[in-house]
Coordinates of C-alpha atoms in Angstrom, one line a residue:
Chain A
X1 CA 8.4 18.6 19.2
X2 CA 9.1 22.4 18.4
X3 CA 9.2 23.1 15.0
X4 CA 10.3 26.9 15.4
X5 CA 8.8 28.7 12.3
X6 CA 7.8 25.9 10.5
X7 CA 4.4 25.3 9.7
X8 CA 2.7 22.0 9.5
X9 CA 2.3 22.4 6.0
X10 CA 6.1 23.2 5.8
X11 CA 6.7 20.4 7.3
X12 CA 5.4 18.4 4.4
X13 CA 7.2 20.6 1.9
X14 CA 10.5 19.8 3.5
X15 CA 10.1 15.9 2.8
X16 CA 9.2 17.0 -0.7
X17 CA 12.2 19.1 -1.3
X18 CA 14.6 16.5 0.9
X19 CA 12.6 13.4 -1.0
X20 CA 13.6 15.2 -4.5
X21 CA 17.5 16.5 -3.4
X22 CA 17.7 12.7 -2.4
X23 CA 17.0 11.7 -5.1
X24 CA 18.8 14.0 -7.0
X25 CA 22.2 13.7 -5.4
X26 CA 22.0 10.4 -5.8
X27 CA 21.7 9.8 -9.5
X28 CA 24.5 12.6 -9.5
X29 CA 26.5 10.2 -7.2
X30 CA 25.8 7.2 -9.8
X31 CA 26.5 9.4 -12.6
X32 CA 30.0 10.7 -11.6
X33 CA 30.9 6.7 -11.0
X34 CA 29.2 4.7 -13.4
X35 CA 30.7 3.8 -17.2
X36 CA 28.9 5.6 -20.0
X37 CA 29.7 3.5 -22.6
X38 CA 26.7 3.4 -25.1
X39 CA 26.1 1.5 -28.5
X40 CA 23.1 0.7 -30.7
X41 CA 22.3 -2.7 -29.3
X42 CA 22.1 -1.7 -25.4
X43 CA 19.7 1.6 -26.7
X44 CA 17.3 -0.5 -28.3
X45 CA 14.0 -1.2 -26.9
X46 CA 14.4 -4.6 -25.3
X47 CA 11.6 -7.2 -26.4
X48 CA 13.0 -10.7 -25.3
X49 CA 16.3 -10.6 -27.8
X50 CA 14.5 -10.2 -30.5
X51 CA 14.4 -6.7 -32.7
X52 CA 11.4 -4.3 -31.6
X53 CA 8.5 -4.3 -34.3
X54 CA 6.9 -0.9 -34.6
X55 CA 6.9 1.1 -31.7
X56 CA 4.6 0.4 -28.1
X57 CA 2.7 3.8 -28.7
X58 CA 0.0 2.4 -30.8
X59 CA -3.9 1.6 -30.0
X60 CA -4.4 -0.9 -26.9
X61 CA -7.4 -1.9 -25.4
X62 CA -9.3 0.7 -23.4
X63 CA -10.4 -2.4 -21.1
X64 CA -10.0 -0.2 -18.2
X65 CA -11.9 2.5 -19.5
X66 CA -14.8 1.6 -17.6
X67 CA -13.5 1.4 -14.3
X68 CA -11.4 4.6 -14.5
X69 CA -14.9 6.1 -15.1
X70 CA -16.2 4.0 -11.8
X71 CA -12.7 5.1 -9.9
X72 CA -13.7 9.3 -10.2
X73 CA -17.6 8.3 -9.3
X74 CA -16.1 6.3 -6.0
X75 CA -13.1 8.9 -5.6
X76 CA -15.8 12.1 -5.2
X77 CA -17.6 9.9 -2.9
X78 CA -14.9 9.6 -0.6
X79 CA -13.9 13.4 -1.3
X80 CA -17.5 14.0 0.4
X81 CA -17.2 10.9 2.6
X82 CA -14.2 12.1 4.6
X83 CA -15.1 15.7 6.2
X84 CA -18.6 14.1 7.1
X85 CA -16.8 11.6 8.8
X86 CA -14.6 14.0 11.0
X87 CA -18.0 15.3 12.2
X88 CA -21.0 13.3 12.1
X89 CA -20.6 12.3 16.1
X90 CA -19.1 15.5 16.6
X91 CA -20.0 16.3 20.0
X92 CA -20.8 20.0 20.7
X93 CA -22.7 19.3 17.3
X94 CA -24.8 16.7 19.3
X95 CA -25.8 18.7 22.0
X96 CA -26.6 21.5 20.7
X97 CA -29.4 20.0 18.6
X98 CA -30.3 17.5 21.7
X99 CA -28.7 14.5 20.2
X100 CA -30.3 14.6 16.8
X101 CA -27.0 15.4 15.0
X102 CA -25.6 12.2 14.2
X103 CA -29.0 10.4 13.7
X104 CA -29.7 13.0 10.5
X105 CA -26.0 13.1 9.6
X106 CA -26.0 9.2 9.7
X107 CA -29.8 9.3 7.5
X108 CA -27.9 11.9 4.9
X109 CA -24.8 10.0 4.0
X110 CA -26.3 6.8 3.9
X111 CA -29.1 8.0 1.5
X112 CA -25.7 9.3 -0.5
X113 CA -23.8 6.3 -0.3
X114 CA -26.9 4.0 -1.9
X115 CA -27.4 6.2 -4.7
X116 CA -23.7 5.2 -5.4
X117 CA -24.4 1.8 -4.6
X118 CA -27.1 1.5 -6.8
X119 CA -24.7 2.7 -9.4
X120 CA -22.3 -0.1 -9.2
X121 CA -24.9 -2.4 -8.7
X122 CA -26.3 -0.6 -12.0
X123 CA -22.5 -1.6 -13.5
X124 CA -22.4 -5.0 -11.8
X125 CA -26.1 -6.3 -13.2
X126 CA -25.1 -4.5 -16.7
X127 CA -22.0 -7.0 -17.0
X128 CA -19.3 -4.1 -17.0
X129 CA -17.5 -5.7 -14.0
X130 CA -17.3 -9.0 -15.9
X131 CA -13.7 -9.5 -17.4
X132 CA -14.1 -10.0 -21.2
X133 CA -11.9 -13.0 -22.4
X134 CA -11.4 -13.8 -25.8
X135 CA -12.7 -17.2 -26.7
X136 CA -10.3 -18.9 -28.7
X137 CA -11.0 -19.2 -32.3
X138 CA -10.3 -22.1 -35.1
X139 CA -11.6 -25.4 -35.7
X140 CA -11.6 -28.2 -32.9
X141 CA -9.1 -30.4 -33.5
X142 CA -9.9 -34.2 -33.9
X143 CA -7.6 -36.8 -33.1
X144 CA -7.9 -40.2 -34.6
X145 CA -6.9 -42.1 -32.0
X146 CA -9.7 -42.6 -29.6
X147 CA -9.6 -41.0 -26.2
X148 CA -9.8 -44.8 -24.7
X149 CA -6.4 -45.7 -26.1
X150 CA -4.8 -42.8 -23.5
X151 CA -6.5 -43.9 -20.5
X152 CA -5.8 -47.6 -21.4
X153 CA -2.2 -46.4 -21.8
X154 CA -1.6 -44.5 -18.3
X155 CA -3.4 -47.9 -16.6
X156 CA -0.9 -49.9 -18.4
X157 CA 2.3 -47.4 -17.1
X158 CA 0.9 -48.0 -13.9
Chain B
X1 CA 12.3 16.0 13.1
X2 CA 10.6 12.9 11.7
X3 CA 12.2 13.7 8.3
X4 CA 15.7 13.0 9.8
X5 CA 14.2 9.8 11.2
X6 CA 12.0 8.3 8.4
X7 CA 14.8 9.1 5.8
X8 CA 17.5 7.0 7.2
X9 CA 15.1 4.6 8.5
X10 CA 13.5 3.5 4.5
X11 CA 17.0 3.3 3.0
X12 CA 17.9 0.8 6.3
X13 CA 15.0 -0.5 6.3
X14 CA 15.1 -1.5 2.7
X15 CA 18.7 -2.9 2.8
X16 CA 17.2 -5.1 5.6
X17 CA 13.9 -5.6 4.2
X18 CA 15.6 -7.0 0.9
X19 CA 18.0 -9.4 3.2
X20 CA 14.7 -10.5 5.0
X21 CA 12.7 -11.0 2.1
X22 CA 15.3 -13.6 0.4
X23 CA 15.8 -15.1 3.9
X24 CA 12.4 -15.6 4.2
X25 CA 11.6 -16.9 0.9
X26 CA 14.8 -19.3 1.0
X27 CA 13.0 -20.4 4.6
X28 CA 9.7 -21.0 2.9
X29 CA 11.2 -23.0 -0.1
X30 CA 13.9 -24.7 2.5
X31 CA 16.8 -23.2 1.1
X32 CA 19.5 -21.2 2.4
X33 CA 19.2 -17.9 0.6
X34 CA 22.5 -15.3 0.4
X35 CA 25.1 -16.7 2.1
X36 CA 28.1 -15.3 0.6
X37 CA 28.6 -12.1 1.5
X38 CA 29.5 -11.2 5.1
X39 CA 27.9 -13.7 7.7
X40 CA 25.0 -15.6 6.9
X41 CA 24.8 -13.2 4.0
X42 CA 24.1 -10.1 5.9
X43 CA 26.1 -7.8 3.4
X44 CA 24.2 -8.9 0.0
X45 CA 22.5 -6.0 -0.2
X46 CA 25.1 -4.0 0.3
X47 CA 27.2 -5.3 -2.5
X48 CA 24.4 -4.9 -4.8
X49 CA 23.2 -1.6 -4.0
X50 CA 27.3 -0.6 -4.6
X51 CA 26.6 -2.4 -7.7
X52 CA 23.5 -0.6 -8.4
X53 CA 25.3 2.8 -7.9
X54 CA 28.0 1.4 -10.7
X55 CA 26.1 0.2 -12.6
X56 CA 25.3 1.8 -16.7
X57 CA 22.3 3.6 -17.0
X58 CA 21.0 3.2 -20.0
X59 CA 17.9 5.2 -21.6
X60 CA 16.9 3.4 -25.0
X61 CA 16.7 5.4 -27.9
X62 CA 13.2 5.3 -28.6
X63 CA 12.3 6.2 -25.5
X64 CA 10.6 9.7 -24.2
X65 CA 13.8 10.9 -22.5
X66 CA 11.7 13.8 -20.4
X67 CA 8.8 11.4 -18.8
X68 CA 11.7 8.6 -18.4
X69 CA 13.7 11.0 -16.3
X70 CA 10.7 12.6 -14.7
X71 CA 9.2 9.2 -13.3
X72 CA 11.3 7.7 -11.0
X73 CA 11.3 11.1 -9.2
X74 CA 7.8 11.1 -8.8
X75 CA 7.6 7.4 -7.9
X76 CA 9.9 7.8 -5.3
X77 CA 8.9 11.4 -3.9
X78 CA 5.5 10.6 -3.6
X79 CA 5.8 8.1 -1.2
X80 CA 8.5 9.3 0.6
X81 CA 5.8 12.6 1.5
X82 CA 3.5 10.1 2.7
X83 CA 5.8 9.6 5.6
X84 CA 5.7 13.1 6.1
X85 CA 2.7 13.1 8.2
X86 CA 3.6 10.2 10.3
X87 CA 3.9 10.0 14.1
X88 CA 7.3 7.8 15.6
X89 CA 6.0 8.3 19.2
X90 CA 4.3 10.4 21.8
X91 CA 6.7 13.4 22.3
X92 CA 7.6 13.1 18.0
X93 CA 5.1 13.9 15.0
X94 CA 5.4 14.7 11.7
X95 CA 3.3 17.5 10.2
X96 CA 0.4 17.8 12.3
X97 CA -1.6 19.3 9.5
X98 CA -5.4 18.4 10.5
X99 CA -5.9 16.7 6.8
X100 CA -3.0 14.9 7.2
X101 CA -4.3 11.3 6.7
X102 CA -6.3 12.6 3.5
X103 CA -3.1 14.4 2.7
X104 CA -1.6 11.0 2.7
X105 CA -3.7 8.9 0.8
X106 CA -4.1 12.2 -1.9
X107 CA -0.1 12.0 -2.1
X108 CA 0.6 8.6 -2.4
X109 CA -1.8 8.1 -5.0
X110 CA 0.3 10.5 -7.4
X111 CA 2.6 7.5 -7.6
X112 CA 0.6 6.0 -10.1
X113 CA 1.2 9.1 -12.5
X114 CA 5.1 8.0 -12.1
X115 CA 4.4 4.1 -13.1
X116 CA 2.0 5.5 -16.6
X117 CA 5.1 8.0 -17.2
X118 CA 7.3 5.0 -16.7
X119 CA 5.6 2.5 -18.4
X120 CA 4.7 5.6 -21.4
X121 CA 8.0 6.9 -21.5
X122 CA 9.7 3.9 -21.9
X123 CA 7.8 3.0 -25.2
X124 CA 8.3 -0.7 -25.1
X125 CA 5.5 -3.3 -25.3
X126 CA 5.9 -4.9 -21.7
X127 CA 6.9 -1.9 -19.5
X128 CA 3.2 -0.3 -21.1
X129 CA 1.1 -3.6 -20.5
X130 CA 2.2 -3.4 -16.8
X131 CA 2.1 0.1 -16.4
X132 CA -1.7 0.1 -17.5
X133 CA -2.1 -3.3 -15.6
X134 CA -0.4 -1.2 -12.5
X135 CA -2.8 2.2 -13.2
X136 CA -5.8 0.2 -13.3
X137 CA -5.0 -1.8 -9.9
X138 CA -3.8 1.0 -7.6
X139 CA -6.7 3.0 -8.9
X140 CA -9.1 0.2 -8.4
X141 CA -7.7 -1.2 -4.7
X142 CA -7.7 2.6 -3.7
X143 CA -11.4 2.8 -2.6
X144 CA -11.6 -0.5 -0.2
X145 CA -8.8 1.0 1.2
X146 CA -9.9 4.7 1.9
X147 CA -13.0 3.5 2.6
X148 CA -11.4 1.0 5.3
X149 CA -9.4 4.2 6.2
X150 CA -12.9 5.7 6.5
X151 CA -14.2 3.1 9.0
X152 CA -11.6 4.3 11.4
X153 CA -11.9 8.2 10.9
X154 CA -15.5 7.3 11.5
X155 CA -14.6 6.0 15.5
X156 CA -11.7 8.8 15.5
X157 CA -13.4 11.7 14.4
X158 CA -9.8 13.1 13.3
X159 CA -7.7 12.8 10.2
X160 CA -4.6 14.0 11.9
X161 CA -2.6 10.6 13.1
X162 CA -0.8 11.8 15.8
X163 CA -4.1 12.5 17.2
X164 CA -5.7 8.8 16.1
X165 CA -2.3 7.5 18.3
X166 CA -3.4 9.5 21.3
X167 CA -6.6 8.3 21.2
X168 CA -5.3 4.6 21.9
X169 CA -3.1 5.7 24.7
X170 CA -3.8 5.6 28.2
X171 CA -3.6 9.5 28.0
X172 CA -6.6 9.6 26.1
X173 CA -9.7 11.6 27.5
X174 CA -12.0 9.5 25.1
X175 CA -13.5 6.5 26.7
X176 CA -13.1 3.7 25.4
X177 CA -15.3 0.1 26.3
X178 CA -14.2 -3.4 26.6
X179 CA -14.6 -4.6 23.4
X180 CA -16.8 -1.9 22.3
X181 CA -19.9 -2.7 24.1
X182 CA -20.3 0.5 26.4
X183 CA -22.7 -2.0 28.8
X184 CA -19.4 -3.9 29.7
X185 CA -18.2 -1.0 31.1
X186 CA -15.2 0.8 30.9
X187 CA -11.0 0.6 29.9
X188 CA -9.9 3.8 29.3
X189 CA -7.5 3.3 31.8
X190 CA -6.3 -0.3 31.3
X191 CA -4.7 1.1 28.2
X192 CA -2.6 -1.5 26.0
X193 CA -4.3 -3.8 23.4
X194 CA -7.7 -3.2 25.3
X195 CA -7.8 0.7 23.7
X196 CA -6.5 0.1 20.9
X197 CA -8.7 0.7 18.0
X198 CA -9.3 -3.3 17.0
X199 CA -10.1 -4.5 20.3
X200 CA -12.3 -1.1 21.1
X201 CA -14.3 -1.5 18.0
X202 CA -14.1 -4.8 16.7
X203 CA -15.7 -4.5 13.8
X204 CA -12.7 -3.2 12.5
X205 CA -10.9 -6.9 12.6
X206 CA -12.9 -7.4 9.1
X207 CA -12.0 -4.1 7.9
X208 CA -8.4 -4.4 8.6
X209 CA -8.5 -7.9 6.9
X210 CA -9.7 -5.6 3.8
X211 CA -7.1 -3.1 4.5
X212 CA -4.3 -5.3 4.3
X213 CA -5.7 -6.9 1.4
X214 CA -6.3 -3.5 -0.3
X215 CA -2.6 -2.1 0.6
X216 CA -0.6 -5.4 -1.0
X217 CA -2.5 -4.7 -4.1
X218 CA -1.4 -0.8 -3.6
X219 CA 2.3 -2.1 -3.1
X220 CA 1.8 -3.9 -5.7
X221 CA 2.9 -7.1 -3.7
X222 CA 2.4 -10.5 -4.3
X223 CA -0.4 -12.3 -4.9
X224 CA -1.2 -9.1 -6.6
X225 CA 2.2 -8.6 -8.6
X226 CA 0.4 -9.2 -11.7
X227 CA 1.7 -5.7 -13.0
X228 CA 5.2 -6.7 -12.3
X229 CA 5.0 -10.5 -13.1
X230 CA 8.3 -11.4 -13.5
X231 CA 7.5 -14.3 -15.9
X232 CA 5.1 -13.0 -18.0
X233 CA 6.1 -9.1 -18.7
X234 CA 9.6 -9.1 -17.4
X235 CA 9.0 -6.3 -14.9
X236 CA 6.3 -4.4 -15.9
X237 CA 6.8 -0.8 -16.1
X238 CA 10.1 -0.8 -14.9
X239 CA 11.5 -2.9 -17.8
X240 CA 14.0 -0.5 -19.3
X241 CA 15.1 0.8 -15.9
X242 CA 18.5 0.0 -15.1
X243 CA 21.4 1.4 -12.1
X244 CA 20.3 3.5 -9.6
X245 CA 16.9 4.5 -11.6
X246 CA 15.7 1.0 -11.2
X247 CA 17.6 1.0 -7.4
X248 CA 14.8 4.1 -6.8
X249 CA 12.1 2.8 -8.3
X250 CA 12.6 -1.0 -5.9
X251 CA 13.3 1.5 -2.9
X252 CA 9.9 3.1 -3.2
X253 CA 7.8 -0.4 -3.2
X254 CA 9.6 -1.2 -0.1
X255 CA 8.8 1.9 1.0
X256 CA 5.5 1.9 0.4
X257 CA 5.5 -1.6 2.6
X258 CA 6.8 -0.1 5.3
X259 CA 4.2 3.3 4.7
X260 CA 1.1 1.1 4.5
X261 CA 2.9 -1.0 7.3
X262 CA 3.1 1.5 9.4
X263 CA -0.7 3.5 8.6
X264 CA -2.3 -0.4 9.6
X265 CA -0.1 -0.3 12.8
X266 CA -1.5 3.7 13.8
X267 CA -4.6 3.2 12.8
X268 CA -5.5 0.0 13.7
X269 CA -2.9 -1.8 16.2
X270 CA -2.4 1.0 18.8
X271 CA 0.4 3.4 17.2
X272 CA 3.1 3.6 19.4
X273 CA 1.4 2.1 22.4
X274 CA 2.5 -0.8 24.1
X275 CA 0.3 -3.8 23.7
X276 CA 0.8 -4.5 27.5
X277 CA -2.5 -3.7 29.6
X278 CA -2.6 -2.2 33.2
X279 CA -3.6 -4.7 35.4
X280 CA -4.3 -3.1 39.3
X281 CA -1.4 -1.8 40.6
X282 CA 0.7 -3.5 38.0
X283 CA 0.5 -0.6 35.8
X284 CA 2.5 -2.2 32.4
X285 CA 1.0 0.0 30.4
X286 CA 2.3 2.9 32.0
X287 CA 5.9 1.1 32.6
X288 CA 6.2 0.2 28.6
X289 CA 4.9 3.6 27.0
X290 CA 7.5 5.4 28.9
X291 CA 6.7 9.3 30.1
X292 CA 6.0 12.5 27.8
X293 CA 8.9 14.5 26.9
X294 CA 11.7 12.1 28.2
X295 CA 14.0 10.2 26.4
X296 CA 11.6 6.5 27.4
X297 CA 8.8 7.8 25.6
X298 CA 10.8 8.4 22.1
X299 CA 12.7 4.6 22.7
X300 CA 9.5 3.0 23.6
X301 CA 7.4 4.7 21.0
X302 CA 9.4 4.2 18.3
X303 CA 10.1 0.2 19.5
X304 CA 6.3 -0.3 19.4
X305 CA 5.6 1.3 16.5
X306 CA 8.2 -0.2 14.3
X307 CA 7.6 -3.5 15.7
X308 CA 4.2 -3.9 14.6
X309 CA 5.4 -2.4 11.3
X310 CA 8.1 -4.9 10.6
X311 CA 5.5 -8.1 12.3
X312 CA 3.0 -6.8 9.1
X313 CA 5.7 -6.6 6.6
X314 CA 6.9 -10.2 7.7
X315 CA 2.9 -11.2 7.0
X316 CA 3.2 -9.4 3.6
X317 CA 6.3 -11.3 2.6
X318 CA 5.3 -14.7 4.1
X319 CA 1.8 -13.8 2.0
X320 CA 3.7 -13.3 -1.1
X321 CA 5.9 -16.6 -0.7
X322 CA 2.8 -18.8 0.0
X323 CA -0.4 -17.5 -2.4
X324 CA 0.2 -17.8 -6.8
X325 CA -0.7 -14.8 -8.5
X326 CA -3.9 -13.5 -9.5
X327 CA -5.6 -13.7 -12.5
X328 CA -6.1 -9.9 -14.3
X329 CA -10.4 -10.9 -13.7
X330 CA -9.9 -12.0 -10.5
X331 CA -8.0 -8.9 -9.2
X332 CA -10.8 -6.4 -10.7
X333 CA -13.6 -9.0 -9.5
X334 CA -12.3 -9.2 -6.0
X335 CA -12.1 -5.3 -5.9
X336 CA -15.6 -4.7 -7.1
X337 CA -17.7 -7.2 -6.4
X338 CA -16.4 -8.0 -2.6
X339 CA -14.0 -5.9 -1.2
X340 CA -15.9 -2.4 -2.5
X341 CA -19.5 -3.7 -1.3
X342 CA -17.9 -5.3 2.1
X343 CA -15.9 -1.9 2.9
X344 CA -19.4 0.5 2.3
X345 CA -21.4 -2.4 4.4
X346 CA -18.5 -2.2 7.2
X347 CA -18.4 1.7 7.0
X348 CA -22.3 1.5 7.7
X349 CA -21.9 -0.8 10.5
X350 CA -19.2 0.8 12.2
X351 CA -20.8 4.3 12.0
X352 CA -23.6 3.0 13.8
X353 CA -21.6 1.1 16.3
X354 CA -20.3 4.4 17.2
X355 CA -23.2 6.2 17.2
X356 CA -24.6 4.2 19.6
X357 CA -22.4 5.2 22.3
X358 CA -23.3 8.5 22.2

């Protein structure tokens, strides 16, 4: 494929200009056709029918605090991960240090990648890959009719 | 240029893809799906994409108008560049940039930005649960899959996919051995299934089971839809979307099936290489890839390629009609405690597997 001047990069830069023109023209496509016809009840935030209470930007759980912290540690393993593994059986690389190469390439990473294992071991032992659920609260709730009576009843429906 | 070829191709491919998926689904549940439009149905999408385009778009007042705007731009662009670096066949490539795999999964991973700004901008309750719900299993489901990713840059030594598609071919000048064992001897010239990269390594069957786990949960595709869930948070982050916002925001999750489609076909299934072996002087291999240059190689290529695609997509939506959801727990603990640990053992495995041919 000849790409005259364009460069590889270019090439890239032209499906983010065509991706954005795309999508561009056509929200100015639905505009010129679509009704604009707006009132109070169709703007309002929509919460099942009923009337929004406060608004959604308020404190949440930071639940996934944790593992956007283990995410980056993983991420800039794989940032390292991926040139080392365009070359580590590289082979003008091998021969030049008599095969050697990818045994201490292969010796390095590995020594990398436990350190990071260790880590989320470290996370998994620590209980910060456990899922927290709330135990439900209040009292336990006593029936007076014994549990007998229900099992006597579904023998009976049967 | 593969830009006038992969644009075209999502927003067909998505009208079909759509069709498909409610065909297949009425299938699995033994109904008949759309049947009203056009025959059998075949023009409901149609209709409701011209419905789409007609339809109000409505921005709620409370919303953050800038980042409600902004998103589905980002959403959509951000896969749509991940196609950018995509081979169609053996005489077509994309961008041959040499990072262009890392490029990939860099660029497609800005998507997530677009679901917080949707999810933020939109400022109501559910599109915000799902949108963190959505951050927090892309982010998570992005390591098993690099590092499955990594497994095969480890056997190819290149991140630049036109160049992983050549390797599978019978053009290739890398040798390849039946079923990796190099004391088996030799099949570089056989070609089909026998060089591509499953069959020539085959350690990479697991790993391609985690890929394809890994890349529904980045599509965020059933049994992983949990961000989306329909019946619990009406839609997740894409809630207040409506008309042809909410039309871009749908066409970029089946694009992203066909992009993650597509990366399991080149990096694992052969590319654009016909499955068909050489056998003696029946050389089928050579007969179904066409020649280099001519008009055969694009038809073939292309038929190959997309084949495989559409056979994974038709997994992905049978998947989705068969399995319930996930629980929130399970997702994170089947990321972290199996898939993460199984990828870096695979990696390990497969980097010696390859260094022992050497």
């Amino acid at each position: 494929m000849i790409h005259g001047e364009v460069s590889e990069f270019g090439i890239i830069l032209l499906f983010l200009i065509g991706g954005i023109f795309f999508v561009a023209f056509g929200l100015l496509t639905a505009r010129l056709i679509r009704p604009k016809r707006p009132n109070i009840e169709k703007l309002t935030t929509y919460e099942s029918g009923e009337d929004p209470l406060g608004t959604a930007w308020s404190q949440f759980n930071t639940r996934f605090y944790i593992i956007a912290l283990v995410f980056i540690l993983f991420e800039v393993e794989l940032v390292f991960l991926f040139p080392w593994a365009t070359v580590y059986a590289d082979q003008e690389l091998m021969e030049l240090t008599g095969g050697k190469w990818g045994m201490i390439a292969l010796v390095e990473m590995v020594a990398f990648v436990i350190i990071l294992a260790l880590g989320l071991v470290y996370l998994w032992v620590k209980g910060f890959l456990n899922w927290e659920r709330p135990m439900p609260t209040g009292k336990q709730y006593y029936s007076p009719i014994p549990k007998i009576a229900y099992s006597k009843f579904i023998k009976r429906r049967k | 240029m593969t830009f006038l070829f992969y644009l075209p191709l999502i927003l067909v491919y998505a009208v079909f893809a759509i069709y498909a998926e409610r065909k297949i689904a009425a299938f699995i549940q033994d109904r008949l799906g759309p049947m009203e439009v056009g025959r059998y149905g075949l023009l409901q999408t149609v209709a409701d994409l011209l419905k789409l385009l007609q339809k109000e778009d409505i921005i709620p007042a409370a919303a953050d108008r800038f980042m409600f705007r902004v998103a589905p731009f980002l959403i959509f662009v951000s896969i749509f560049v991940g196609f950018s670096v995509l081979p169609v066949s053996a005489s077509m490539a994309g961008s041959g940039a040499s990072t262009g795999l890392y490029f990939l999964l860099a660029f497609v991973s800005l998507d997530v930005l677009g679901m917080l700004f949707a999810g933020w901008g939109s400022n109501n309750k559910y599109a915000l649960y799902g949108a963190m719900r959505s951050v927090a299993q892309i982010v998570s489901y992005e390591i098993p899959l690099s590092l499955s990713v990594l497994s095969v840059i480890v056997l190819s030594q290149s991140l630049d996919l036109q160049e992983i598609s050549f390797q599978q071919s019978i053009w290739s000048d890398q040798k390849s051995y039946l079923l990796g064992i190099s004391a088996l001897g030799e099949v570089s010239s056989w070609g089909g299934f026998f060089t591509w990269n499953i069959i020539r390594l085959p350690i990479l069957v697991p790993v391609f089971v985690i890929y394809f786990i890994a890349s529904l949960a980045e599509s965020n595709r059933a049994p992983f839809d949990l961000a989306e869930a329909e019946s619990e948070l009406i839609g997740g982050f894409h809630t207040e979307y409506s008309g042809f916002r909410w039309a871009l925001i749908m066409l970029a999750e089946y694009g992203m099936m066909l992009l993650v489609s597509i990366l399991a076909a080149i990096l694992f299934l052969g590319s654009w290489n016909s499955p068909l072996p050489n056998i003696g002087t029946v050389k089928l291999a050579e007969w179904t890839n066409g020649s280099i240059g001519t008009w055969t190689s694009y038809a073939w290529g292309s038929f190959w390629l997309l084949s495989k695609a559409f056979l994974l997509i038709f997994v992905q939506m049978w998947v989705r009609w068969t399995y319930p959801r996930l629980r929130v727990d399970q997702l994170m603990n089947l990321c972290w405690k199996y898939l993460t640990p199984a990828a870096l053992l695979l990696l390990l495995l497969s980097a010696v597997w390859v260094l022992s041919w050497v």
